[in-house]
Every structure is written in C-alpha cells, then in structure tokens.
Coordinates of C-alpha atoms in Angstrom, one line a residue:
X1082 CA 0.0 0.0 0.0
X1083 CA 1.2 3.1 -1.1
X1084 CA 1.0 5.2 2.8
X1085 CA 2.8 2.5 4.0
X1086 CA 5.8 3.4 2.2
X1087 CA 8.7 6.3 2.9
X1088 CA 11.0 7.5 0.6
X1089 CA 14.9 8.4 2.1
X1090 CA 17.6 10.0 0.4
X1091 CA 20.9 8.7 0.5
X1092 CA 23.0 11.2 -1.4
X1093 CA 21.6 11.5 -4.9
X1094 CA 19.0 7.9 -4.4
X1095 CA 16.0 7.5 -3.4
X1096 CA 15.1 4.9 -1.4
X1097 CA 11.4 3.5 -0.4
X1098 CA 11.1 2.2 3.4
X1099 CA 7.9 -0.1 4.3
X1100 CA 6.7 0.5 7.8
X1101 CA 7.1 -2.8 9.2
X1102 CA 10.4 -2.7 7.5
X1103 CA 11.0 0.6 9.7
X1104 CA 9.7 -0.8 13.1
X1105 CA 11.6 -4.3 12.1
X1106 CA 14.7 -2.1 12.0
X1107 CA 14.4 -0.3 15.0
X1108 CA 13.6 -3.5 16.6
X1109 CA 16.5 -5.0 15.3
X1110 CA 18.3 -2.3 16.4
X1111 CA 17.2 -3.3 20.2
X1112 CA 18.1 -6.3 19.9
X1113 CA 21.5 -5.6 18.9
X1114 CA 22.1 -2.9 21.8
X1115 CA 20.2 -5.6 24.4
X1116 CA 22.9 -8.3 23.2
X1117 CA 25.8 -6.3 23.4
X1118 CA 25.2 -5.2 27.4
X1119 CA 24.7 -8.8 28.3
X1120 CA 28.0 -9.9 26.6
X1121 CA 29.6 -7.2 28.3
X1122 CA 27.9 -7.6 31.7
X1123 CA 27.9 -11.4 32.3
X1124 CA 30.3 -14.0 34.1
X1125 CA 33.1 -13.3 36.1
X1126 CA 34.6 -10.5 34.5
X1127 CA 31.3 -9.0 33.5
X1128 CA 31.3 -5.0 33.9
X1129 CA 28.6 -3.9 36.5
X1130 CA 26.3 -1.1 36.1
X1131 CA 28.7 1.2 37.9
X1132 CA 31.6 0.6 35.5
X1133 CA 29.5 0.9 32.7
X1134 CA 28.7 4.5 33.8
X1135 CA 32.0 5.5 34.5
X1136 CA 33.2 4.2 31.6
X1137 CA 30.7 6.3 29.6
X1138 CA 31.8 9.3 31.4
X1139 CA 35.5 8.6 30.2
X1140 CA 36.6 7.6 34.3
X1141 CA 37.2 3.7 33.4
X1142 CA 39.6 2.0 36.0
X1143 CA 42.1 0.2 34.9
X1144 CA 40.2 -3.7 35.4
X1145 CA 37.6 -1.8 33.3
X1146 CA 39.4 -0.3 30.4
X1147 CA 41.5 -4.0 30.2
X1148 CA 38.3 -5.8 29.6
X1149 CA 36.8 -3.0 27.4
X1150 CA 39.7 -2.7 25.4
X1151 CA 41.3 -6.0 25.4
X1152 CA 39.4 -8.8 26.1
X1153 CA 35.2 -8.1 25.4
X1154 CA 35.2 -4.6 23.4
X1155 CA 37.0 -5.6 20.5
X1156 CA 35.3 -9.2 20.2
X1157 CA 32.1 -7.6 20.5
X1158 CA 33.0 -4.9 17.4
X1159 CA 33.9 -8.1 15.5
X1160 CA 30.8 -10.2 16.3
X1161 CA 29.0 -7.1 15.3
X1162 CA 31.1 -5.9 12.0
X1163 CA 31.0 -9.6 10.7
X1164 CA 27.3 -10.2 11.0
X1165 CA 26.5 -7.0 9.8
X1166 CA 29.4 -7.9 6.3
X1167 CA 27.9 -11.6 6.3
X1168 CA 24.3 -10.4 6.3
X1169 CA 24.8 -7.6 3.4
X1170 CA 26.7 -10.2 1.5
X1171 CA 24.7 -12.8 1.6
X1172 CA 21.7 -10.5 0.7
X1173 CA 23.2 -9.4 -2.3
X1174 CA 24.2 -12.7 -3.4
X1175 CA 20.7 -14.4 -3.2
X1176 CA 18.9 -11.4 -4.9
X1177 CA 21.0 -11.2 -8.3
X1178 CA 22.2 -15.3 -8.4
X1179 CA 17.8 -15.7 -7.3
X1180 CA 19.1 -18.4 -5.6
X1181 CA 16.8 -18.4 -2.0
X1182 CA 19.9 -20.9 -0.5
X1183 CA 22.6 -19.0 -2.4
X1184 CA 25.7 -17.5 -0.1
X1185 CA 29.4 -16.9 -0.9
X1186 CA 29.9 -19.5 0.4
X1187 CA 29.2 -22.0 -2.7
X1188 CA 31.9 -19.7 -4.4
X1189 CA 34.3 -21.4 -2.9
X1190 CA 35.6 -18.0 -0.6
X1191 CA 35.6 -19.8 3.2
X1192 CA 37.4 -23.1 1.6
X1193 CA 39.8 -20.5 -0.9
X1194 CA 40.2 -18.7 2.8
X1195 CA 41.2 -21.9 5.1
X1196 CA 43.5 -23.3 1.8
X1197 CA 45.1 -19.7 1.9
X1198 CA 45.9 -19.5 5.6
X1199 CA 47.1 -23.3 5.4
X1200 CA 49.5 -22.9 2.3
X1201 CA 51.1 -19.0 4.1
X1202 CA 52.0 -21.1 7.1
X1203 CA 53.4 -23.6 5.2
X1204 CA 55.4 -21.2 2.8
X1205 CA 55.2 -17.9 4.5
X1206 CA 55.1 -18.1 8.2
X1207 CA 55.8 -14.6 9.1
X1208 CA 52.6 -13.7 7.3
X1209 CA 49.2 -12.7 9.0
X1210 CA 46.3 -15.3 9.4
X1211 CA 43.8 -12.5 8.1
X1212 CA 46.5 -11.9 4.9
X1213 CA 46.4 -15.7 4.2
X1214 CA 42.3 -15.8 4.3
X1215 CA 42.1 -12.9 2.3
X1216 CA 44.6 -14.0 -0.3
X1217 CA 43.2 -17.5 -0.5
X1218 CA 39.9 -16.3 -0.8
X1219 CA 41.0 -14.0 -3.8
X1220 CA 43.0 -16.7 -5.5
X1221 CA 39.6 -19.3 -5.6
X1222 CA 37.2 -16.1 -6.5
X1223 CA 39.4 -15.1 -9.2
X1224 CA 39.7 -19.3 -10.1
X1225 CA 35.8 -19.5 -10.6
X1226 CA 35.6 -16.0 -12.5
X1227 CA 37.6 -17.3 -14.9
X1228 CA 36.6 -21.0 -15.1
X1229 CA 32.9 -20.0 -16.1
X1230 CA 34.0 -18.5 -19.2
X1231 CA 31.6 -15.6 -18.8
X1232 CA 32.7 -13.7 -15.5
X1233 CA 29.9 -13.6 -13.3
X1234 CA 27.0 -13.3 -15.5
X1235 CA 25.7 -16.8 -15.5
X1236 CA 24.4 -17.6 -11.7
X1237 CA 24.2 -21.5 -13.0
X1238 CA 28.1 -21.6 -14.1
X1239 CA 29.4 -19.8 -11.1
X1240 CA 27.6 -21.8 -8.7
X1241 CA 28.5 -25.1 -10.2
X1242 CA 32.5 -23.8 -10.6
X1243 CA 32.6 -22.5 -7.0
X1244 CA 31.5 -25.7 -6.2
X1245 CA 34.6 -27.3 -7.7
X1246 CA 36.9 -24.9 -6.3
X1247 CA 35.7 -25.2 -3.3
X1248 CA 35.6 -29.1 -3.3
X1249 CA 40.2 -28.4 -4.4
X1250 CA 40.5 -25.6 -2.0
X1251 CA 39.5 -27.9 1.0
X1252 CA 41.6 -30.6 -0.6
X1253 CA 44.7 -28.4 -0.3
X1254 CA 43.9 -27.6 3.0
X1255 CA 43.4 -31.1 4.5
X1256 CA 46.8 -32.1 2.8
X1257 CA 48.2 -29.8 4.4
X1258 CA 47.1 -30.2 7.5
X1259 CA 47.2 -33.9 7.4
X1260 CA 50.8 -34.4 5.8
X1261 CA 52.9 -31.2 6.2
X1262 CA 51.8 -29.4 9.2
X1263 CA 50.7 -31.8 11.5
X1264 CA 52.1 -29.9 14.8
X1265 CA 50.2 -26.5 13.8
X1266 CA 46.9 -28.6 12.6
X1267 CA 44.8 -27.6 15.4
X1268 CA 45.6 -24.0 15.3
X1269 CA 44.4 -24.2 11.7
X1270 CA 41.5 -26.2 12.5
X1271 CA 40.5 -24.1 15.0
X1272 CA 40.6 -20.5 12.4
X1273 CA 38.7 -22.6 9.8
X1274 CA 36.2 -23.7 12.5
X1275 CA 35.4 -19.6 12.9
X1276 CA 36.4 -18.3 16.1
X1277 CA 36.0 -14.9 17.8
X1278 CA 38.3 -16.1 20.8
X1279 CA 41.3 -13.7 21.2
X1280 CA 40.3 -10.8 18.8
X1281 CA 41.8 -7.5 18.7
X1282 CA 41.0 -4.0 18.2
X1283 CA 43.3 -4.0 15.5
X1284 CA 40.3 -6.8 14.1
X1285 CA 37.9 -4.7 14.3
X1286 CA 39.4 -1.8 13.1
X1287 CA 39.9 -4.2 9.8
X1288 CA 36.0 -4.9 9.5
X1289 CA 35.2 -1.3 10.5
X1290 CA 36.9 0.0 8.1
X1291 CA 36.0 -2.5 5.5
X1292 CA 32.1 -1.8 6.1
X1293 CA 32.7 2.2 6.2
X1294 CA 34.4 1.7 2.1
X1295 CA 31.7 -0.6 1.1
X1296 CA 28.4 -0.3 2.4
X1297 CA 28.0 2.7 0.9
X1298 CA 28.6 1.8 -2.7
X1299 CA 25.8 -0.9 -1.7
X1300 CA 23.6 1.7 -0.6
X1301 CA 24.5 3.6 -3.9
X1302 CA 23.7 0.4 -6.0
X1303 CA 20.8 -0.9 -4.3
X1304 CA 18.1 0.8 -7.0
X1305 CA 20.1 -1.4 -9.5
X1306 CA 19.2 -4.1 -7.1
X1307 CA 15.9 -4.0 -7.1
X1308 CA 15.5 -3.5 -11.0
X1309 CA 17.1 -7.2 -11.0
X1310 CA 14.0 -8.2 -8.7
X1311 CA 12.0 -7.7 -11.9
X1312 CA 14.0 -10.0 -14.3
X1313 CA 16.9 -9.6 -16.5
X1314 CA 14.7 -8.5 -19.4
X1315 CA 12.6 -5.8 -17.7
X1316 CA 15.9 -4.6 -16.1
X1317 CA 17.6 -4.4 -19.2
X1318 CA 14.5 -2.7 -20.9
X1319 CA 14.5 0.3 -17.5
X1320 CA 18.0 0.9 -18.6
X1321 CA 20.1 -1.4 -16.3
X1322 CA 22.8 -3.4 -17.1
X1323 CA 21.7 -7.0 -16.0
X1324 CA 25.2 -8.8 -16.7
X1325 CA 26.9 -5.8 -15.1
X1326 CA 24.7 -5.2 -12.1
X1327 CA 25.1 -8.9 -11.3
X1328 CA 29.1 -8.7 -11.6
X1329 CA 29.1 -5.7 -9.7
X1330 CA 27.0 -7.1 -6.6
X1331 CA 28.6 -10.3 -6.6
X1332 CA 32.2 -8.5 -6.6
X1333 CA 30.8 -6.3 -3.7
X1334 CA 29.5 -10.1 -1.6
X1335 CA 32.9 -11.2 -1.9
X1336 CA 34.5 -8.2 -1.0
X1337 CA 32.5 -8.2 2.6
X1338 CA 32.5 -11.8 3.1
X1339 CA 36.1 -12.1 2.5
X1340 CA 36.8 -9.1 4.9
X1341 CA 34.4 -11.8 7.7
X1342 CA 36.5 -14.2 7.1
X1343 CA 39.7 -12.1 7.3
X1344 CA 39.1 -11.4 10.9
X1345 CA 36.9 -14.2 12.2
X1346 CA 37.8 -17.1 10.0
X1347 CA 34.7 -19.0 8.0
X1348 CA 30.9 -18.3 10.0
X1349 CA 29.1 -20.9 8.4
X1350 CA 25.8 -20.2 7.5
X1351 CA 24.9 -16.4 8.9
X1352 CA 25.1 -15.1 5.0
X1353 CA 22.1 -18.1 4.0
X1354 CA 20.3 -17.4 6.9
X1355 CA 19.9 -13.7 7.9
X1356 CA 18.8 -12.7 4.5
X1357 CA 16.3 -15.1 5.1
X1358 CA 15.2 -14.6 8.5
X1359 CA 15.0 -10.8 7.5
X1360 CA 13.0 -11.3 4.3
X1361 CA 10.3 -13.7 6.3
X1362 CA 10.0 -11.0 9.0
X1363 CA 9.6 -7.8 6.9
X1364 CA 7.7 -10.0 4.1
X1365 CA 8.8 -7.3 1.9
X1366 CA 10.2 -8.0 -1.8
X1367 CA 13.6 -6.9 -2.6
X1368 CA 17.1 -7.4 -1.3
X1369 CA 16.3 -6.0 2.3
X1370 CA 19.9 -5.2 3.0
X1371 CA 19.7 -2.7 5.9
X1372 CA 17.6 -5.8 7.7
X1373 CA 19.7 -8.9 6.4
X1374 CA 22.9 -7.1 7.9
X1375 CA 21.0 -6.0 11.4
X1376 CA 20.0 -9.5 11.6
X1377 CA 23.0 -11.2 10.8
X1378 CA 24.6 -8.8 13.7
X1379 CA 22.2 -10.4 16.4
X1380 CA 22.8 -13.9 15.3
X1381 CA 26.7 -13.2 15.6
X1382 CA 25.7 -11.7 18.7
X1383 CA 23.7 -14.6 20.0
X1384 CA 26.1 -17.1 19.0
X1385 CA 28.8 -15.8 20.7
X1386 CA 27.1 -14.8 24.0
X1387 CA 26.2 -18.7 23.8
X1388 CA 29.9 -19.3 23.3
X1389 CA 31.4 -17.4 25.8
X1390 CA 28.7 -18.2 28.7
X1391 CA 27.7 -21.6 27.5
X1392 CA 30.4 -23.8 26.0
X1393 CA 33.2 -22.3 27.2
X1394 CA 35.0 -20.7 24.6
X1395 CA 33.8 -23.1 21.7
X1396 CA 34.7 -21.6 18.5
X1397 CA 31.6 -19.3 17.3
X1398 CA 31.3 -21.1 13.9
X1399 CA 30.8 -24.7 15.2
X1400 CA 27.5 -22.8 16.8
X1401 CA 26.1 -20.9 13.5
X1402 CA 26.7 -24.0 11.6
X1403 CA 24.6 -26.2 13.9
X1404 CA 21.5 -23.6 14.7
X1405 CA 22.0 -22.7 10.9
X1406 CA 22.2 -26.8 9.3
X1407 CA 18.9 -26.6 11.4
X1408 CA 17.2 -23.8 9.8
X1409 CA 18.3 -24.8 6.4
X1410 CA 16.8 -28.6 6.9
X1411 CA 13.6 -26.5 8.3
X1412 CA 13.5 -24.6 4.8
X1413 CA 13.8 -27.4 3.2
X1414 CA 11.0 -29.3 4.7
X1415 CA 8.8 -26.2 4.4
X1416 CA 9.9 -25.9 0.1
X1417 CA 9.1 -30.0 -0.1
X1418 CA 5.5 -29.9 1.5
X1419 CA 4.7 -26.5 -0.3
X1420 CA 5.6 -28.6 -3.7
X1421 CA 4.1 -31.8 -2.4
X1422 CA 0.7 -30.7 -2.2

C-alpha cells in the first residue's frame, strides 16, 4: 500500500522504506544494543552497572578499560562488524544469483580462505592469518571467475565452478594439515572452525573500516538491485545493465564476506540465513539489505554470548553451523511440503 511506504535520500538515491520494515529495523536495532550489554555484563569479568557508567563518562579503571579494550570490546565490534558484512553479503548474493539458498559460500571464498591460511603457514610463516584468508579467498574467487568462461553473468556456471573450487580448495587444506603441518593442525583447524576467541581491536578496526568503504557503494547500487527483482529483461529494458549489475553485486559479496573471514575465519551459514530470517519477518520483496545485515549482527551476537557463557569458549562457527544446518533442513522441509501438495 502506497501510505505505508517512505521514501529516504541517501545522497543522490532514493530509497522506499515499508513500515514494518522501519519498526523491524528499530527492533532489530534493540536487539543488537540488548545483546551487546549482556555480553559485556555477564560471568566473572562481567562489567557492572557502575563501571559501565564511568566508563561512559571517560573515568574507566584500569580492570575496566582491560576488559573494554582487550578482552570483550574488541570481540564484541567483531561479532557485530562480521554479522553485519555476512548479512549484506549474503543478501546481495541471493537477490542477483535468485538463488533463496545461495551465499558466498558455494563460491568457494571460506574453503579458498582456510587453503590460503594453510598454504602462508606452510610457505610464508611470518605472514598474518587474516592476509592468508584474504589471499586465499582471492585466488579461488578469481579461479571460478575465470573458469565460467563468462565472468559472473551466468548464476548456473558460477555456482556449479565455485562448487569445484571449493571441493580443491579444502583438498589443499586437508593435505596440508594432514601431511605437512601436523604440529600446527589444530591452530588451523581451530581458524577454519570460525572463532571470535582472542580478537583484537586492530580486528575490528579491519571490518570497520572494510564496512565504512563498502556499504555505501551498496547503498549507492541498491536501486540497480531492485530493477534485478523484476528480471533480466525488464531490467535491461529500464536501462540497467543486468550482466553488469550482477558482476558488480557479486564483486561487492565477496569483498564483505572475505573481509568476515579475514578477521573471524569462515561463520558458516549467517550469510544463507539472515537474508532469510529478514525477508520472512519484513515479508517485503527486494534485497532488504539494511535488515539482512542487522539480523546477521544479532545472530553473531547470540552465537557468541552462547559461546562465551555456555560452552566455554567453543569456537563461534561450530554454533552458526549447527543452529544454521537446522534452519536450512527447516527450509527445506517447508519448500518439499509446499511442492508436495
């Protein structure tokens, strides 16, 4: 319905907000806030009310600024910047590939990430874990752009090739692992696993910065976006470029997934699942980006509260893969009886 609907601008675009896409937001919003003072208030070096005050007012003691600072403020800032990169990416990726189960993942980025990381140790040890991912991740992006023959612009070719590289990528990595490096082999299973243990603020200052460059050249290509929700044709005929529009937003998913993976290692399933989540909940058409990254956030968020006061340090990924291998058997179910009947 037409009063339902707000238009924003962002720069020189125009964007239409929903209502219950507004509310969702703000909601979403909550959540994230809501998370972020358990995580920094529970368990034995939980900050009370008191600290959390004086900390505000720029009076921290020193027990107060070392957690803030080194042990729960910069692994809250990653949980947060990854779910937010994870949920834009995998939002982008399922509206141009129209692939509903669609992430980066299929193009082989986490497996190209773990074989990078596993292949620097080897050859380069004095190079950085999030250098390797990201180098990795590069190598098996740039592998499946040119093994489809057409760049990006077929969604059935790059699926299918990511596939393959990712199926090599993880060969690499468990030869590695298995035959060169067995002493360091559960350090490196423990980054491709997805952790948030022991995170920096020099981490999150890699995803802030990643998300301040990026998300806005989403933002600015997002009424591209939904032209592609309309089909190539009509988008062609409206004066967009399908093959390029589809190239672009699928350059722009790996650029944030592979800056996740940079600082967290691979979180398995967050980019399938908060595009969803956010699409069922808004029950809006379009790519829904603003709520796929806000909900992506509070499932990073979640997870890792669960992690930290739960099981005891258990890497973070372990967690999204098992509450998301859940959810995408629950989808599954839900498409079968829907075609069943």
């Amino acid at each position: 319905m037409a009063h339902s609907v707000t238009w924003y601008r962002l720069g020189p675009v125009l964007l239409p907000v929903r209502r219950r896409s507004r509310r969702l937001a703000l909601m979403l919003v909550a959540a994230v806030v809501l998370l972020a003072a358990v995580t920094l208030t529970l368990g034995d070096l939980g900050l009370g009310p008191v600290d959390v005050v004086a900390a505000v007012q720029g009076e921290m003691s020193a027990s107060t600024r070392f957690v803030l600072e080194r042990l729960r403020g910069p692994r809250l800032l990653v949980a947060i910047g990854v779910g937010v990169a994870l949920g834009v990416s995998g939002g982008l990726f399922q509206t141009v590939t129209r692939n509903p189960l669609g992430s980066p993942d299929v193009l082989g980025l986490a497996a190209g990430a773990g074989a990078g990381v596993a292949v620097a140790t080897l050859m380069a040890p004095g190079l950085s874990t999030p250098v390797g991912a990201v180098l990795g991740a590069g190598a098996a992006i740039g592998l499946v752009y040119v093994s489809t023959g057409l760049g990006f612009a077929s969604p059935a070719r790059v699926i299918i090739t990511g596939i393959a590289v990712a199926a090599m990528a993880t060969a690499v990595t468990q030869y590695v692992v298995a035959v060169v490096l067995r002493d360091h082999g559960s350090q490196l299973a423990a980054y491709i696993a997805g952790s948030l243990n022991s995170r920096s603020l020099g981490h999150a200052a890699i995803i802030g910065v990643a998300l301040l460059v990026l998300l806005p050249v989403v933002g600015w290509w997002s009424t591209r976006l939904q032209l592609m929700d309309l089909g190539d044709d009509v988008a062609e005929g409206l004066g967009g470029s399908a093959v390029g529009t589809r190239t672009a937003a699928i350059v722009l998913s790996t650029l944030l997934a592979a800056s996740a993976v940079a600082v967290s290692g691979p979180i398995a399933f967050v980019a399938l699942t908060a595009p969803h989540i956010a699409r069922r909940l808004s029950r809006a058409p379009g790519p829904n980006l603003v709520l796929a990254g806000l909900t992506g956030a509070v499932i990073m968020l979640a997870a890792d509260l669960l992690a930290q006061q739960v099981f005891d340090g258990l890497p973070v990924g372990i967690i999204t893969a098992g509450v998301g291998g859940a959810y995408l058997g629950y989808l599954l179910v839900t498409e079968w009886r829907k075609t069943s009947i």
